Tab-separated table of C-alpha atoms in Angstrom:
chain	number	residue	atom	x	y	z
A	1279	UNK	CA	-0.536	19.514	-70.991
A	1280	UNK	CA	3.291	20.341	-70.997
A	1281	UNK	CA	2.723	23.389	-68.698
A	1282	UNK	CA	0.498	21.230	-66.053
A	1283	UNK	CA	3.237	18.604	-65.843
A	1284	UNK	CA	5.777	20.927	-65.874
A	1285	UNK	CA	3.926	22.526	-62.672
A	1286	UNK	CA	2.890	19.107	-61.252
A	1287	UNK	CA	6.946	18.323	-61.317
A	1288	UNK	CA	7.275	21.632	-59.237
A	1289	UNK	CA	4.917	20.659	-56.651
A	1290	UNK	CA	7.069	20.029	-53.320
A	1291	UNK	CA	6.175	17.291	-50.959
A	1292	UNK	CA	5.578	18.330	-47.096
A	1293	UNK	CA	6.710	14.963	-45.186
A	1294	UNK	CA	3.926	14.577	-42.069
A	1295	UNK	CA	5.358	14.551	-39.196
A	1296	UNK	CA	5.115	10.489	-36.713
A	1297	UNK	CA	2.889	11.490	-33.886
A	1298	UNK	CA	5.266	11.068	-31.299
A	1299	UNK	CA	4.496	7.782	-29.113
A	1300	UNK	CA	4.142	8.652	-25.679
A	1301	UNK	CA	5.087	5.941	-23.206
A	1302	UNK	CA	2.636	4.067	-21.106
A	1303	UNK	CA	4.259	4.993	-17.721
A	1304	UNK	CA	4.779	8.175	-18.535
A	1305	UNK	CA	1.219	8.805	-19.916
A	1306	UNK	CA	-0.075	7.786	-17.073
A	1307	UNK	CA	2.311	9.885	-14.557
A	1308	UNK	CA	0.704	12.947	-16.264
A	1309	UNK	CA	-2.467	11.826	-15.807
A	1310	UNK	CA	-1.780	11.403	-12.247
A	1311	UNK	CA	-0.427	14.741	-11.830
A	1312	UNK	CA	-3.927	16.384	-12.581
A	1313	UNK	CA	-5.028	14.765	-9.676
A	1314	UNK	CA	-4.886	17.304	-7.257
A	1315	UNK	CA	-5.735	15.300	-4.280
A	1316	UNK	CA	-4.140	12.027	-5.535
A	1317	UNK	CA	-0.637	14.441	-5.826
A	1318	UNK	CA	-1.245	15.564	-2.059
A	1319	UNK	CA	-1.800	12.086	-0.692
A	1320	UNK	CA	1.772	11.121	-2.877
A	1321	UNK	CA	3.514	14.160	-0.883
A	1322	UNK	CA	1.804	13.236	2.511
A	1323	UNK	CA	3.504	9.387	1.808
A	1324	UNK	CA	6.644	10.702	0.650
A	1325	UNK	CA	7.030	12.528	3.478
A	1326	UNK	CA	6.443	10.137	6.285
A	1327	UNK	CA	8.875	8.036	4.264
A	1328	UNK	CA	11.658	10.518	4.328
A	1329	UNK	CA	10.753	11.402	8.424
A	1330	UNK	CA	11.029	6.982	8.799
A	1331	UNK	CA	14.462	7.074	7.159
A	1332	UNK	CA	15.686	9.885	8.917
A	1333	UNK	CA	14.556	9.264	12.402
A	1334	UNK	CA	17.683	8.678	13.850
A	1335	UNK	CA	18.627	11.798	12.388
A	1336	UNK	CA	15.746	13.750	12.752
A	1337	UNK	CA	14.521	12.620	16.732
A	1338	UNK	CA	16.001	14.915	19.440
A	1339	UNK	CA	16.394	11.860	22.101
A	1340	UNK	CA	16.477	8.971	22.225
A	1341	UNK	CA	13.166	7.762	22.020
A	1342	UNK	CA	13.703	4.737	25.070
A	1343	UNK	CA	14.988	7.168	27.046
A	1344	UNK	CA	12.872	7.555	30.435
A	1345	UNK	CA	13.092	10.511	32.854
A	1346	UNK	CA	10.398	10.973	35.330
A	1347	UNK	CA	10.955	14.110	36.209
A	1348	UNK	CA	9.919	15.486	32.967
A	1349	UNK	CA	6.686	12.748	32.722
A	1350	UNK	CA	3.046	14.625	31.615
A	1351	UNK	CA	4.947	17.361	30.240
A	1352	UNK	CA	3.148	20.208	27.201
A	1353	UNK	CA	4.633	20.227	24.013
A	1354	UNK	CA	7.174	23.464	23.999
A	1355	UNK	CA	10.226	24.504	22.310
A	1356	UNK	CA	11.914	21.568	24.138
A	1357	UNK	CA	10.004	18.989	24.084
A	1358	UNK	CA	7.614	19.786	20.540
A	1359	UNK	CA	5.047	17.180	21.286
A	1360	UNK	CA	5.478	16.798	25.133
A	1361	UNK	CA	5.928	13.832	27.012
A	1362	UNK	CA	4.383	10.576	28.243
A	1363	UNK	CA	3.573	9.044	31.404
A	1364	UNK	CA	7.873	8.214	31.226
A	1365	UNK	CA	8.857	11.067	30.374
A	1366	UNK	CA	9.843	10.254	27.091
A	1367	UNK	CA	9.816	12.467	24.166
A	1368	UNK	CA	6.779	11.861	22.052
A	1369	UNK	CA	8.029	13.716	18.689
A	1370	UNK	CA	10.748	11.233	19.192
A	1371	UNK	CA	8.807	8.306	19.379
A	1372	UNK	CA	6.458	9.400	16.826
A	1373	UNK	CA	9.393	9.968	14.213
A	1374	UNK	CA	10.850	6.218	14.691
A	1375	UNK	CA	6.634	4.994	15.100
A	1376	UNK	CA	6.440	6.217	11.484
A	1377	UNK	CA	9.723	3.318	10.697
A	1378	UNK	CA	7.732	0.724	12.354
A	1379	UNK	CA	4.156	0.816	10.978
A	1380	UNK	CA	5.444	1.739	7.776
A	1381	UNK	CA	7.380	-1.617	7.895
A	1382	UNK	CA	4.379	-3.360	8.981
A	1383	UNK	CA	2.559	-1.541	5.809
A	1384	UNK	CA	4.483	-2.508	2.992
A	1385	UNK	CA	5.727	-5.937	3.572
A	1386	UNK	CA	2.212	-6.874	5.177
A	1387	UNK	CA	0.797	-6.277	1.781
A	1388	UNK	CA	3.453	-7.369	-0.090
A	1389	UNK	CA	3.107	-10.537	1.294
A	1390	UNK	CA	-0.277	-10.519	0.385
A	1391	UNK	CA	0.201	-9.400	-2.717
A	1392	UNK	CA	2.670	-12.379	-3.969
A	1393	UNK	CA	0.161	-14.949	-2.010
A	1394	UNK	CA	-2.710	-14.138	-2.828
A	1395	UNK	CA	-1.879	-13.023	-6.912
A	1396	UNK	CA	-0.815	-17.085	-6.859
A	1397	UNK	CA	-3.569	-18.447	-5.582
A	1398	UNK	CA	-5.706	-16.101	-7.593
A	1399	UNK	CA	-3.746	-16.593	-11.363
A	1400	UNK	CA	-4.011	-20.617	-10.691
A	1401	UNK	CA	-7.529	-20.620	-9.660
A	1402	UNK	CA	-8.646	-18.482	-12.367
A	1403	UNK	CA	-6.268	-20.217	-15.294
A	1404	UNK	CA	-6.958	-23.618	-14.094
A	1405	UNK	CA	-10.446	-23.663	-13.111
A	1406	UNK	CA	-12.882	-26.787	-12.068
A	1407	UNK	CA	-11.754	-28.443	-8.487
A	1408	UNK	CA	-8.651	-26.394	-8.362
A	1409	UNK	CA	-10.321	-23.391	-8.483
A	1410	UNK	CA	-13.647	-24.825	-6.194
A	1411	UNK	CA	-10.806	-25.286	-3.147
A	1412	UNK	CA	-9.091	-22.075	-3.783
A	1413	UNK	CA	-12.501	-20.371	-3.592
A	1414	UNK	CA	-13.854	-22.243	-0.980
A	1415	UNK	CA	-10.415	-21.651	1.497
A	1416	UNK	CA	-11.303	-17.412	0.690
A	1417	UNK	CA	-14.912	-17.363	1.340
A	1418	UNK	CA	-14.288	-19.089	5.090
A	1419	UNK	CA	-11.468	-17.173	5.430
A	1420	UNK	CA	-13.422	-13.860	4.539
A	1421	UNK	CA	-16.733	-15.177	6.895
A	1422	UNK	CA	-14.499	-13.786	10.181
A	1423	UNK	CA	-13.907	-10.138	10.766
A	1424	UNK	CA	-10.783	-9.650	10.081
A	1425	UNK	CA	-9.232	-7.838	12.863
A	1426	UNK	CA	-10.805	-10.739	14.966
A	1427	UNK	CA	-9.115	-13.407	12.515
A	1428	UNK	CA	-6.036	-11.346	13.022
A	1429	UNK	CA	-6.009	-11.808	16.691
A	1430	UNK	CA	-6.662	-15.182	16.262
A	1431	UNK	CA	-3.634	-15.651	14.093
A	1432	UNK	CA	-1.417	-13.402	16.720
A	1433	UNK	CA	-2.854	-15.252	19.439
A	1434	UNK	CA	-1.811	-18.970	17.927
A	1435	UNK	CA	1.856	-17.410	17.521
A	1436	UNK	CA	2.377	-14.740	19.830
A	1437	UNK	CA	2.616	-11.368	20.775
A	1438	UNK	CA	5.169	-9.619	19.043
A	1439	UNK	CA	5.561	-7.076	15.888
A	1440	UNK	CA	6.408	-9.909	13.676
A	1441	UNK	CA	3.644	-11.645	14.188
A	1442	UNK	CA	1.037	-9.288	14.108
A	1443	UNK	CA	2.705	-8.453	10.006
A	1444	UNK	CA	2.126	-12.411	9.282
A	1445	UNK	CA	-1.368	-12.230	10.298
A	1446	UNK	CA	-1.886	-8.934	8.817
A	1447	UNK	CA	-0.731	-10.641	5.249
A	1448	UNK	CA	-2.706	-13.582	5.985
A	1449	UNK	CA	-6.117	-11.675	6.188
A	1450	UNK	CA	-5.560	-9.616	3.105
A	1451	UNK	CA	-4.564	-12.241	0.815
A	1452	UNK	CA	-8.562	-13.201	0.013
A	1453	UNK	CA	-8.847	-10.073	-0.815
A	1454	UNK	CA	-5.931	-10.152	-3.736
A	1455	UNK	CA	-6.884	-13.909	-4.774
A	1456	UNK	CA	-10.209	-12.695	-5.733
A	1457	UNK	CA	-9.674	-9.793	-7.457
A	1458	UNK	CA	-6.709	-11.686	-9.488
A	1459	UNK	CA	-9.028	-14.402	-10.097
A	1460	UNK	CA	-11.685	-12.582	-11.500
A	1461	UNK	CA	-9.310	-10.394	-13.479
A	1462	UNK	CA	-7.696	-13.897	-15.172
A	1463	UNK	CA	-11.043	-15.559	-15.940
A	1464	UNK	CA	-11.748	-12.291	-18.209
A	1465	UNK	CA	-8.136	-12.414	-19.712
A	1466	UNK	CA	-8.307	-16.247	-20.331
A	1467	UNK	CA	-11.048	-15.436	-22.657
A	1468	UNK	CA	-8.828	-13.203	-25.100
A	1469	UNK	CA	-8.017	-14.200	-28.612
A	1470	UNK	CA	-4.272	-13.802	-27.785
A	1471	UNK	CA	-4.522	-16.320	-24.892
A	1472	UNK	CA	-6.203	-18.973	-26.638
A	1473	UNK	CA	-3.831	-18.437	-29.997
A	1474	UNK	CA	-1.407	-19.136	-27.472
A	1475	UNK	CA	-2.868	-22.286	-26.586
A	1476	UNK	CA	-3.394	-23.471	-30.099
A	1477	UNK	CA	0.751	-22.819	-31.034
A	1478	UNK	CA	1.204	-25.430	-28.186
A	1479	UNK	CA	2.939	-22.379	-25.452
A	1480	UNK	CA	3.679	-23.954	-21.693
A	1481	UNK	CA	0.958	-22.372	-18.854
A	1482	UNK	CA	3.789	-21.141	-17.107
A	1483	UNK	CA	4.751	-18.880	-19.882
A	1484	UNK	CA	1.298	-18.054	-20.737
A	1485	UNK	CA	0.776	-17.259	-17.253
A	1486	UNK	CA	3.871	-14.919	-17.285
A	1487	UNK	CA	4.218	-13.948	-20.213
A	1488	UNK	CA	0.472	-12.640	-21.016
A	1489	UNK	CA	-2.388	-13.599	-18.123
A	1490	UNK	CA	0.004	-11.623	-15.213
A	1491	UNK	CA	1.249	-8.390	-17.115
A	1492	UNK	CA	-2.903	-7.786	-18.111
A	1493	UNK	CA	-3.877	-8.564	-14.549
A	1494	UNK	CA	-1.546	-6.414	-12.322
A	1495	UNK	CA	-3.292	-3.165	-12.972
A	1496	UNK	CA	-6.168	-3.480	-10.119
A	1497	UNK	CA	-3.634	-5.138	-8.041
A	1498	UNK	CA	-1.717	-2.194	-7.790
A	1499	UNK	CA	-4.252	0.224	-6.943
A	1500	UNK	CA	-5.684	-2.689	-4.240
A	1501	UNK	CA	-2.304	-3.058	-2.813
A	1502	UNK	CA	-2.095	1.076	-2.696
A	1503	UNK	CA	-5.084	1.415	-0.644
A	1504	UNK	CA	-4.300	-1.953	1.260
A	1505	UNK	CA	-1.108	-0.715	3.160
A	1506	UNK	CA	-3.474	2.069	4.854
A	1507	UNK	CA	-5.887	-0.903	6.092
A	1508	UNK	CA	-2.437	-2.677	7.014
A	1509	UNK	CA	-1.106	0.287	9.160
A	1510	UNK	CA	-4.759	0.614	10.996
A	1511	UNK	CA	-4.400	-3.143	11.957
A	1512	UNK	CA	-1.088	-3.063	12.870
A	1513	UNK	CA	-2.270	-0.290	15.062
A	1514	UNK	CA	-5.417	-2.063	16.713
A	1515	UNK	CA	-3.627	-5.041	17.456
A	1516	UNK	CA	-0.627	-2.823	18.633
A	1517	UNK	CA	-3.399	-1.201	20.961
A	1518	UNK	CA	-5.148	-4.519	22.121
A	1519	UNK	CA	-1.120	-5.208	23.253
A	1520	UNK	CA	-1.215	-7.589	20.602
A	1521	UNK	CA	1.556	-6.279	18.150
A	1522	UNK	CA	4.658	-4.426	19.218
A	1523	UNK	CA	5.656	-4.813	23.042
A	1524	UNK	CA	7.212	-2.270	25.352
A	1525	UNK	CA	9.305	0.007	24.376
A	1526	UNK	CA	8.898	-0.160	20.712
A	1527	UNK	CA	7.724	2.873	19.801
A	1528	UNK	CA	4.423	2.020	17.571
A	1529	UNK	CA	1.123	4.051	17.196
A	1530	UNK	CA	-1.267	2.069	18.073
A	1531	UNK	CA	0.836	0.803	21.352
A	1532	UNK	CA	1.413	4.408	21.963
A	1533	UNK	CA	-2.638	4.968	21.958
A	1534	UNK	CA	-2.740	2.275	24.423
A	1535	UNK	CA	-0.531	3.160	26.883
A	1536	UNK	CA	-1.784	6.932	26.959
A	1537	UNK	CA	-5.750	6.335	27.072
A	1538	UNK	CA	-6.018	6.796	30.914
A	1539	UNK	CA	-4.084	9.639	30.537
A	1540	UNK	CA	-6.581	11.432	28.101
A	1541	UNK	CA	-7.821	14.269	30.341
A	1542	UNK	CA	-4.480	14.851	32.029
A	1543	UNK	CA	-2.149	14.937	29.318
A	1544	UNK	CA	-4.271	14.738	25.819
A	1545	UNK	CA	-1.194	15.496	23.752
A	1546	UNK	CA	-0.032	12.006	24.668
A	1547	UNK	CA	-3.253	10.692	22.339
A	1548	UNK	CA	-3.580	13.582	19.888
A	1549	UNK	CA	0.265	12.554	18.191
A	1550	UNK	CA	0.397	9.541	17.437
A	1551	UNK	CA	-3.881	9.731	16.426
A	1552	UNK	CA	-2.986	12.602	14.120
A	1553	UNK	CA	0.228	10.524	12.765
A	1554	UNK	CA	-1.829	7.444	12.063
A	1555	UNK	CA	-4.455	9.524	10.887
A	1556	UNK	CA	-2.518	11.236	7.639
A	1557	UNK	CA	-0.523	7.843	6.661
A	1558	UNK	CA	-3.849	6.522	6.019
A	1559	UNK	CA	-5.205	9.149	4.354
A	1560	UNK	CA	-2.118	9.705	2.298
A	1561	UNK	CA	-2.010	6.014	1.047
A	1562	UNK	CA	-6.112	6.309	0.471
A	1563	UNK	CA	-5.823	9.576	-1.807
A	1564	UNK	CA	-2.822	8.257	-3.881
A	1565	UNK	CA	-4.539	4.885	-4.066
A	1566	UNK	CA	-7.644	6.791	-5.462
A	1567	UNK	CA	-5.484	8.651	-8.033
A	1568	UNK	CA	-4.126	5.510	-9.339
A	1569	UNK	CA	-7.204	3.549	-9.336
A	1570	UNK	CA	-8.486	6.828	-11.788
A	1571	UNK	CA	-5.082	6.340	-14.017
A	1572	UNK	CA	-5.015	2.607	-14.161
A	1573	UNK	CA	-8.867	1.532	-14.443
A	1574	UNK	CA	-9.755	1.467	-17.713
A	1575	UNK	CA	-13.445	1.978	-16.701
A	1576	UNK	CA	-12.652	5.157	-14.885
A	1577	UNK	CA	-11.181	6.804	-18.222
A	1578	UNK	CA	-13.262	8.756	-19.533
């Protein structure tokens, strides 16, 4: 017995090492970065956002500047994307086009994000006639098209750029007030919420404090994929001379003025196309990514 405690006393504890926490950001940054196609649509945005900030840098000319004598001209060493019926350089206006509908894509949605996540957290949180109304004003709202209820919108208030971003917000807040109402009538339901209620907490802190933070997720991945629907708008109504007016250089306006042209000079289309063409699908594969990352039901 003396010999077994006298090796028992010997024995040396091992401590076991904390399993290192692992943030929530960061844990899902790396499972964003296994996304192959989700990290390509991230480089495709960041790099229209570094040619939109550096336009003025960046362009060769001055992309208002009009010389005739160089109008309908290939893309060469001098001019790298030709030039329009103006003779205006189109890498030029192509580079400061990427500013514009960029603009137009971010504060579009982020107008309808701040909107429509209000309407949607009081509908959901407060329920009965509130929420009847709220519901009511989205479901006419999403019985138009939307590009027609966007003209609609432009045409009440005119045709400029600024206009054509309020109506773009205006169409997509439905949209956000849905899914943020849905979202809240699941959180409302928690344990946490309604121990809340019980200690006597204020809505508005509930609503900030607990409902918000668990219902931002989808909104985030919505908004994500929204700003490419925002940047095709922005280019149809630019296109139906709805949006930006001569000589703003946008896309869709750019489209407009060079469809008779299409045979003649196709380069004129083909830039500003190809340009609209990899925003979107930049902002689609990211949002894709981080609807994979930040759905729960997509986790395997």
């Amino acid at each position: 017995m003396a010999q077994l405690a006298k090796k028992t006393t010997n024995i040396k504890v091992v401590p076991v090492e904390e399993e290192k926490l692992v943030p929530p950001w960061k844990e899902a940054w790396l499972a964003f970065c296994k996304n192959r196609l989700a990290l390509i649509g991230l480089g495709i945005v960041i790099f229209f956002i570094i040619i939109a900030f550096l336009a003025p840098i960046i362009a060769p000319y001055d992309y208002k500047a009009q010389k005739l004598v160089d109008r309908f001209q290939a893309p060469s060493s001098q001019h790298w994307f030709g030039t329009d019926d103006f003779g205006r350089d189109i890498f030029s206006r192509v580079l400061f086009g990427a500013r514009i509908s960029l603009w137009v894509g971010f504060f579009s949605v982020l107008g309808s994000v701040v909107f429509g996540t209000a309407l949607g957290i009081i509908a959901g949180y407060y329920g009965r006639w509130v929420d009847a109304i709220i519901s009511r004003i989205f479901d006419i709202m999403l019985a138009f098209p939307s590009i027609l209820l966007a003209i609609a919108v432009v045409a009440i208030l005119g045709p400029s750029l600024q206009n054509a971003l309020i109506a773009i917000a205006v169409i997509n807040i439905p949209n956000f007030g849905r899914l943020v109402r849905s979202k809240v009538l699941s959180v409302k339901q928690e344990e946490y919420i309604m121990a809340a209620r019980a200690v006597g907490m204020r809505d508005s802190r509930i609503l900030f404090r607990h409902i918000l933070p668990n219902s931002i997720s989808p909104v985030i991945v919505q908004a994500t994929l929204a700003i490419a629907t925002a940047i095709i708008e922005a280019a149809a109504l630019g296109f139906l001379g709805m949006g930006a007016q001569p000589p703003t250089p946008e896309w869709g306006k750019m489209l407009a003025d060079s469809k008779n042209y299409i045979m003649q000079a196709p380069w004129t289309l083909f830039f500003p196309g190809m340009a609209i063409m990899l925003t979107v699908l930049g902002f689609n594969l990211m949002g894709d990514g981080l609807r994979d990352v930040l759905d729960p039901k997509m986790k395997q």
